[in-house]
Short mmCIF file of C-alpha atoms and ligand atoms in Angstrom, two decimals:
data_model
loop_
_atom_site.label_atom_id
_atom_site.label_comp_id
_atom_site.label_asym_id
_atom_site.label_seq_id
_atom_site.Cartn_x
_atom_site.Cartn_y
_atom_site.Cartn_z
CA MET A 27 74.49 27.17 13.73
CA GLU A 28 71.80 24.02 13.37
CA LEU A 29 69.23 27.17 13.79
CA PHE A 30 70.54 28.53 10.46
CA GLU A 31 71.78 25.58 8.38
CA ASP A 32 68.40 23.34 8.81
CA ASP A 33 67.30 23.66 5.02
CA VAL A 34 64.29 21.60 6.08
CA TRP A 35 63.01 24.05 8.09
CA GLN A 36 60.26 25.56 6.43
CA MET A 37 60.32 29.48 8.34
CA ALA A 38 62.74 32.33 8.27
CA TRP A 39 65.79 32.97 10.37
CA GLY A 40 64.04 35.54 11.72
CA GLU A 41 61.67 33.15 12.75
CA ARG A 42 63.74 30.99 14.12
CA ALA A 43 65.54 33.06 16.07
CA ALA A 44 62.05 34.82 17.59
CA ILE A 45 61.45 30.56 18.40
CA GLU A 46 63.99 30.12 19.68
CA GLY A 47 64.28 32.72 21.84
CA LEU A 48 61.29 31.96 23.44
CA LEU A 49 61.58 28.65 24.00
CA SER A 50 65.14 29.34 25.79
CA ALA A 51 63.27 32.24 27.87
CA ARG A 52 60.36 29.27 28.49
CA ARG A 53 62.00 26.35 28.53
CA PRO A 54 58.04 24.48 28.41
CA ALA A 55 57.55 21.80 30.76
CA LEU A 56 54.69 20.74 28.17
CA ALA A 57 55.12 21.78 24.22
CA ILE A 58 52.48 21.20 21.40
CA GLU A 59 53.28 21.66 17.65
CA VAL A 60 50.49 21.31 14.91
CA GLY A 61 52.51 20.46 11.62
CA THR A 62 55.60 18.69 12.17
CA ALA A 63 56.09 18.05 8.44
CA GLU A 64 60.43 17.09 8.34
CA GLY A 65 60.99 18.14 11.37
CA ALA A 66 62.92 21.15 11.71
CA SER A 67 61.02 23.29 14.15
CA LEU A 68 60.21 20.42 16.53
CA ARG A 69 63.98 20.14 16.63
CA ARG A 70 64.55 23.17 18.22
CA ILE A 71 61.27 23.01 20.53
CA ALA A 72 62.54 19.16 21.65
CA ALA A 73 65.69 21.17 22.69
CA HIS A 74 64.56 23.37 25.25
CA SER A 75 61.20 21.24 26.44
CA ALA A 76 60.65 18.54 28.57
CA GLU A 77 57.81 16.56 27.00
CA VAL A 78 56.52 17.70 23.05
CA HIS A 79 53.46 16.44 21.12
CA SER A 80 53.88 17.18 17.14
CA PHE A 81 50.75 16.52 15.15
CA ASP A 82 50.92 16.10 11.32
CA VAL A 83 48.09 14.83 8.97
CA VAL A 84 51.47 12.57 7.47
CA LEU A 85 53.26 10.62 9.45
CA PRO A 86 56.84 11.72 9.75
CA GLN A 87 59.63 9.78 8.92
CA LEU A 88 61.74 11.33 11.94
CA GLU A 89 63.38 9.54 14.43
CA VAL A 90 62.20 11.22 17.39
CA PRO A 91 63.74 11.62 21.00
CA GLU A 92 61.23 9.77 24.00
CA HIS A 93 60.53 13.22 25.12
CA VAL A 94 58.86 13.62 21.91
CA THR A 95 55.32 12.19 20.90
CA LEU A 96 54.15 12.19 17.50
CA HIS A 97 50.12 12.09 16.67
CA THR A 98 49.19 10.90 13.32
CA GLY A 99 45.83 12.35 11.94
CA ASP A 100 43.99 15.24 11.56
CA SER A 101 44.69 17.89 14.29
CA HIS A 102 40.70 18.98 13.97
CA VAL A 103 39.93 15.72 15.77
CA LEU A 104 43.65 14.84 17.78
CA LEU A 105 44.63 17.96 19.12
CA PRO A 106 40.95 18.52 20.76
CA GLU A 107 41.36 15.03 22.35
CA VAL A 108 45.02 15.40 23.67
CA LEU A 109 43.99 18.54 25.24
CA ALA A 110 41.11 17.17 26.95
CA GLY A 111 43.61 14.44 28.43
CA PHE A 112 46.07 17.15 29.93
CA ALA A 113 43.08 19.29 30.90
CA GLN A 114 41.76 16.13 33.08
CA GLU A 115 45.41 15.66 34.45
CA GLY A 116 45.31 19.16 35.05
CA ARG A 117 48.43 20.39 33.59
CA ASN A 118 49.60 23.32 31.66
CA VAL A 119 50.72 23.63 27.73
CA ASP A 120 53.53 25.76 27.89
CA PHE A 121 54.70 26.82 24.15
CA ALA A 122 52.32 25.40 21.31
CA LEU A 123 53.47 25.90 17.66
CA VAL A 124 50.48 26.62 15.28
CA ASP A 125 52.03 25.09 11.66
CA GLY A 126 49.66 23.22 10.49
CA ASP A 127 46.23 23.50 8.05
CA HIS A 128 46.73 26.24 6.45
CA SER A 129 43.40 27.21 5.59
CA ALA A 130 41.49 30.02 7.03
CA GLU A 131 38.91 27.63 8.83
CA GLY A 132 41.57 25.20 9.98
CA VAL A 133 43.97 27.32 11.49
CA ARG A 134 41.23 29.74 12.70
CA ARG A 135 40.28 25.84 14.29
CA ASP A 136 43.51 24.93 15.76
CA VAL A 137 43.83 28.32 17.56
CA GLU A 138 40.07 28.11 18.80
CA ASP A 139 40.86 24.22 19.91
CA LEU A 140 44.22 25.58 22.24
CA LEU A 141 42.26 28.65 23.71
CA ALA A 142 38.71 26.38 24.85
CA SER A 143 41.28 24.08 26.46
CA SER A 144 41.80 24.65 30.28
CA ALA A 145 45.59 23.26 29.78
CA VAL A 146 46.14 26.81 27.67
CA ARG A 147 46.24 28.62 30.93
CA ASP A 148 49.52 30.25 31.20
CA THR A 149 50.78 29.96 27.50
CA VAL A 150 53.06 31.33 24.42
CA ILE A 151 50.71 30.69 21.07
CA VAL A 152 53.00 31.18 18.13
CA THR A 153 51.61 30.88 15.02
CA HIS A 154 53.32 30.70 11.46
CA ASP A 155 52.20 32.20 8.22
CA THR A 156 50.71 35.20 9.43
CA GLY A 157 51.19 37.15 6.44
CA ASN A 158 49.28 35.49 4.35
CA GLU A 159 46.23 36.27 3.21
CA LEU A 160 44.17 32.84 3.94
CA VAL A 161 45.78 32.42 7.42
CA ARG A 162 45.30 35.89 8.57
CA SER A 163 41.73 35.96 7.59
CA GLY A 164 41.36 32.66 9.90
CA LEU A 165 43.22 34.24 12.73
CA ASP A 166 41.67 37.19 12.28
CA ALA A 167 37.84 35.81 12.63
CA VAL A 168 39.72 34.06 16.00
CA ASP A 169 37.46 36.35 18.86
CA TYR A 170 40.70 36.32 21.39
CA ALA A 171 38.92 39.03 23.38
CA ALA A 172 36.55 36.31 24.83
CA HIS A 173 38.75 34.54 26.36
CA ASP A 174 39.63 36.80 30.04
CA LYS A 175 42.75 34.72 29.52
CA VAL A 176 44.45 36.20 26.20
CA VAL A 177 46.85 39.09 27.45
CA HIS A 178 48.56 39.84 24.40
CA VAL A 179 47.79 38.54 20.42
CA ASP A 180 50.44 40.18 18.03
CA LEU A 181 49.93 38.50 14.49
CA ASP A 182 52.67 40.90 13.21
CA PHE A 183 54.90 39.69 16.14
CA VAL A 184 57.56 38.31 12.89
CA PRO A 185 56.20 40.19 9.94
CA GLY A 186 56.00 38.30 6.83
CA HIS A 187 57.61 38.67 2.83
CA LEU A 188 56.27 39.19 -0.09
CA GLY A 189 58.00 36.55 -2.74
CA ARG A 190 60.23 37.66 -5.49
CA GLU A 191 61.82 34.43 -6.79
CA ARG A 192 60.40 31.96 -4.56
CA PHE A 193 56.67 31.90 -4.35
CA GLY A 194 56.44 35.14 -6.84
CA GLY A 195 53.66 37.68 -5.59
CA GLU A 196 52.58 35.20 -3.12
CA LEU A 197 52.82 36.52 0.55
CA TRP A 198 53.97 34.21 3.22
CA TYR A 199 55.81 33.42 5.91
CA GLY A 200 54.97 35.45 9.13
CA LEU A 201 54.80 34.96 12.89
CA GLY A 202 52.13 35.69 15.34
CA LEU A 203 52.11 35.56 19.44
CA ILE A 204 49.52 34.81 21.42
CA VAL A 205 50.09 35.07 24.85
CA VAL A 206 47.70 33.28 27.85
CA ASP A 207 48.41 34.38 31.37
CA ALA A 208 44.78 32.88 33.09
CA ASP A 209 46.45 34.82 36.38
CA ARG A 210 47.44 37.77 34.60
CA PRO A 211 43.70 40.87 34.46
CA ARG A 212 43.53 42.00 30.89
CA ALA A 213 43.06 45.50 30.46
CA GLY A 214 40.65 46.32 27.14
CA ASP A 215 41.36 44.72 23.64
CA PRO A 216 44.45 41.89 23.80
CA VAL A 217 44.82 42.43 20.02
CA GLN A 218 47.77 44.98 18.93
CA ARG A 219 45.87 47.31 16.86
CA ASP A 220 48.28 50.23 17.38
CA ARG A 221 49.88 49.48 13.64
CA HIS A 222 48.79 48.47 10.24
CA HIS A 223 48.70 45.18 9.25
CA GLY A 224 52.02 44.03 7.66
CA GLY A 225 49.91 41.64 5.44
CA GLU A 226 48.01 43.99 3.98
CA LEU A 227 51.17 46.70 3.74
CA LEU A 228 52.82 44.23 1.50
CA ALA A 229 49.60 43.04 -0.57
CA VAL A 230 49.34 46.93 -1.33
CA ALA A 231 53.20 46.82 -2.31
CA ARG A 232 52.26 43.56 -4.59
CA ASP A 233 49.63 45.03 -6.41
CA ALA A 234 51.25 48.08 -7.14
CA LEU A 235 54.30 46.04 -8.51
CA ALA A 236 51.70 43.76 -10.51
CA GLY A 237 50.62 46.86 -12.22
CA ALA A 238 53.93 48.35 -12.45
CA PRO A 239 54.57 46.90 -16.45
CA ALA A 240 51.61 48.83 -17.10
CA ARG A 241 53.08 51.84 -15.73
CA ALA A 242 56.83 51.31 -16.25
CA GLY A 243 55.50 51.03 -19.93
CA THR A 244 54.22 54.30 -20.07
CA SER A 245 57.25 56.30 -17.80
CA ALA A 246 59.76 53.98 -20.29
CA THR A 247 57.77 55.66 -23.20
CA ALA A 248 57.43 59.15 -21.52
CA LEU A 249 61.77 58.43 -21.14
CA ASP A 250 62.20 57.55 -24.39
CA ALA A 251 60.58 60.63 -25.59
CA ARG A 252 62.22 63.52 -23.50
CA ASP A 253 65.24 62.05 -24.55
CA GLU A 254 64.54 62.15 -28.43
CA ARG A 255 63.56 65.80 -27.50
CA ILE A 256 66.90 66.22 -25.86
CA ALA A 257 68.94 64.83 -28.54
CA ALA A 258 67.15 67.25 -31.32
CA LEU A 259 67.91 70.11 -29.31
CA GLU A 260 71.48 69.20 -28.46
CA ARG A 261 71.77 68.41 -32.99
CA GLU A 262 69.75 72.22 -33.17
CA VAL A 263 73.03 73.60 -31.14
CA VAL A 264 75.78 72.04 -32.99
CA HIS A 265 73.88 72.59 -36.52
CA HIS A 266 73.89 76.22 -35.21
CA ARG A 267 77.40 77.15 -33.81
CA ASP A 268 78.71 75.49 -37.11
CA LEU A 269 76.62 77.56 -38.82
CA TRP A 270 77.73 80.43 -36.83
CA GLN A 271 81.48 79.74 -36.65
CA ALA A 272 81.24 79.47 -40.84
CA LEU A 273 79.57 83.06 -40.88
CA MET A 274 83.01 84.01 -38.79
CA ARG A 275 85.09 82.92 -40.59
CA SER A 276 83.51 83.64 -44.27
CA PRO A 277 84.94 86.54 -46.49
CA SER A 278 82.14 88.58 -46.37
CA TRP A 279 81.95 88.83 -42.52
CA ARG A 280 86.15 89.59 -42.72
CA VAL A 281 85.64 92.69 -45.26
CA THR A 282 82.47 94.23 -43.79
CA ALA A 283 83.96 94.10 -39.79
CA PRO A 284 85.45 98.05 -40.27
CA LEU A 285 81.58 99.08 -40.95
CA ARG A 286 80.61 97.31 -38.20
CA ALA A 287 83.40 98.47 -36.17
CA ALA A 288 82.58 101.78 -36.97
CA LYS A 289 78.53 101.52 -36.75
CA ARG A 290 79.25 100.75 -32.41
CA LEU A 291 81.38 103.80 -32.40
CA ALA A 292 79.05 105.42 -33.50
CA HIS A 293 76.21 104.51 -31.26
CA ARG A 294 77.92 104.53 -28.30
CA ARG A 295 78.44 108.29 -29.69
CA GLY A 296 75.30 108.90 -30.30
C1 LIG B 22 54.50 24.17 6.94
S1 LIG B 22 54.45 22.46 7.43
C2 LIG B 22 55.28 22.20 8.64
C3 LIG B 22 56.69 22.70 9.13
C4 LIG B 22 57.38 22.68 10.07
N1 LIG B 22 56.14 23.46 11.60
C5 LIG B 22 58.79 23.61 10.03
O1 LIG B 22 58.68 24.21 10.28
O2 LIG B 22 59.36 22.74 9.78
C6 LIG B 22 52.82 22.35 7.54
C7 LIG B 22 52.14 20.85 8.23
O3 LIG B 22 51.04 21.17 8.28
C8 LIG B 22 50.64 19.26 8.03
N2 LIG B 22 49.29 19.14 7.94
C9 LIG B 22 48.73 19.90 7.15
N3 LIG B 22 46.93 20.02 7.76
C10 LIG B 22 46.78 19.59 8.82
C11 LIG B 22 46.31 18.79 9.93
N4 LIG B 22 45.19 18.96 9.78
N5 LIG B 22 46.56 18.23 10.89
C12 LIG B 22 47.75 18.09 10.98
N6 LIG B 22 48.70 18.25 9.91
C13 LIG B 22 48.38 19.06 8.92
C14 LIG B 22 51.22 19.68 6.63
O4 LIG B 22 50.95 17.46 5.91
C15 LIG B 22 52.61 19.71 6.57
O5 LIG B 22 53.59 18.67 7.30
#
């Protein structure tokens, strides 16, 4: 499957599958991507959409089909301009992937620019790297409830990872889902708060792992000491067993056997 074989797609397989699922359910007439990079997520968006606009500050080295427009430059400048054009034409953005500027301020601005636009009325917005502390702090700073049209926000739609070999000790990945539907009345807070934030849990795990060498050292010392004590006790048992067997075999023990038997008999009778 191209979805999993694509080695330039900077997303985990679960994230790719989630995006593929959203796209195939939505079949966007108009889609936006912030962060083209090498065009991997763009290929899947383009496969399901009638028209795509993808933004990157770097000019991508890509050949794109006719229904894809590449916008080269800062999304914080270009995205509001393009959205204003769509709004003027009365168009709706059906799908948007935010995976460009990964600074807290940058991701917050991209999401806020989308939410501020009247072209974003009936839209599925997906944000990447929601497990990363910086990205997450930017996304957490967005006042989703201030937009009546935002009906659902789950920033742990697909939870992120704590890197081990690759990006060791760093929190990356994670897909967030923001559902916008101006025609659906919203009940209460749109943000999912019924569970712990996945990134925070991973941060606890990371900090525990970071402290682990010291603790592992302590427990290794404790284990060594315990093993040494067990070995000493085993040596003592062997020593006493040898002594006992030597005593049992000794001539004096055998010579005094009748005396001990008489003593046992007298003890029972008494
Ligand atoms: C993580 S990559 C995108 C990966 C891509 N969505 C994929 O999964 O195949 C992030 C991209 O965002 C671009 N970028 C960073 N800041 C940006 C900005 N302010 N405006 C536009 N693009 C930006 C970078 O040049 C980079 O190519």
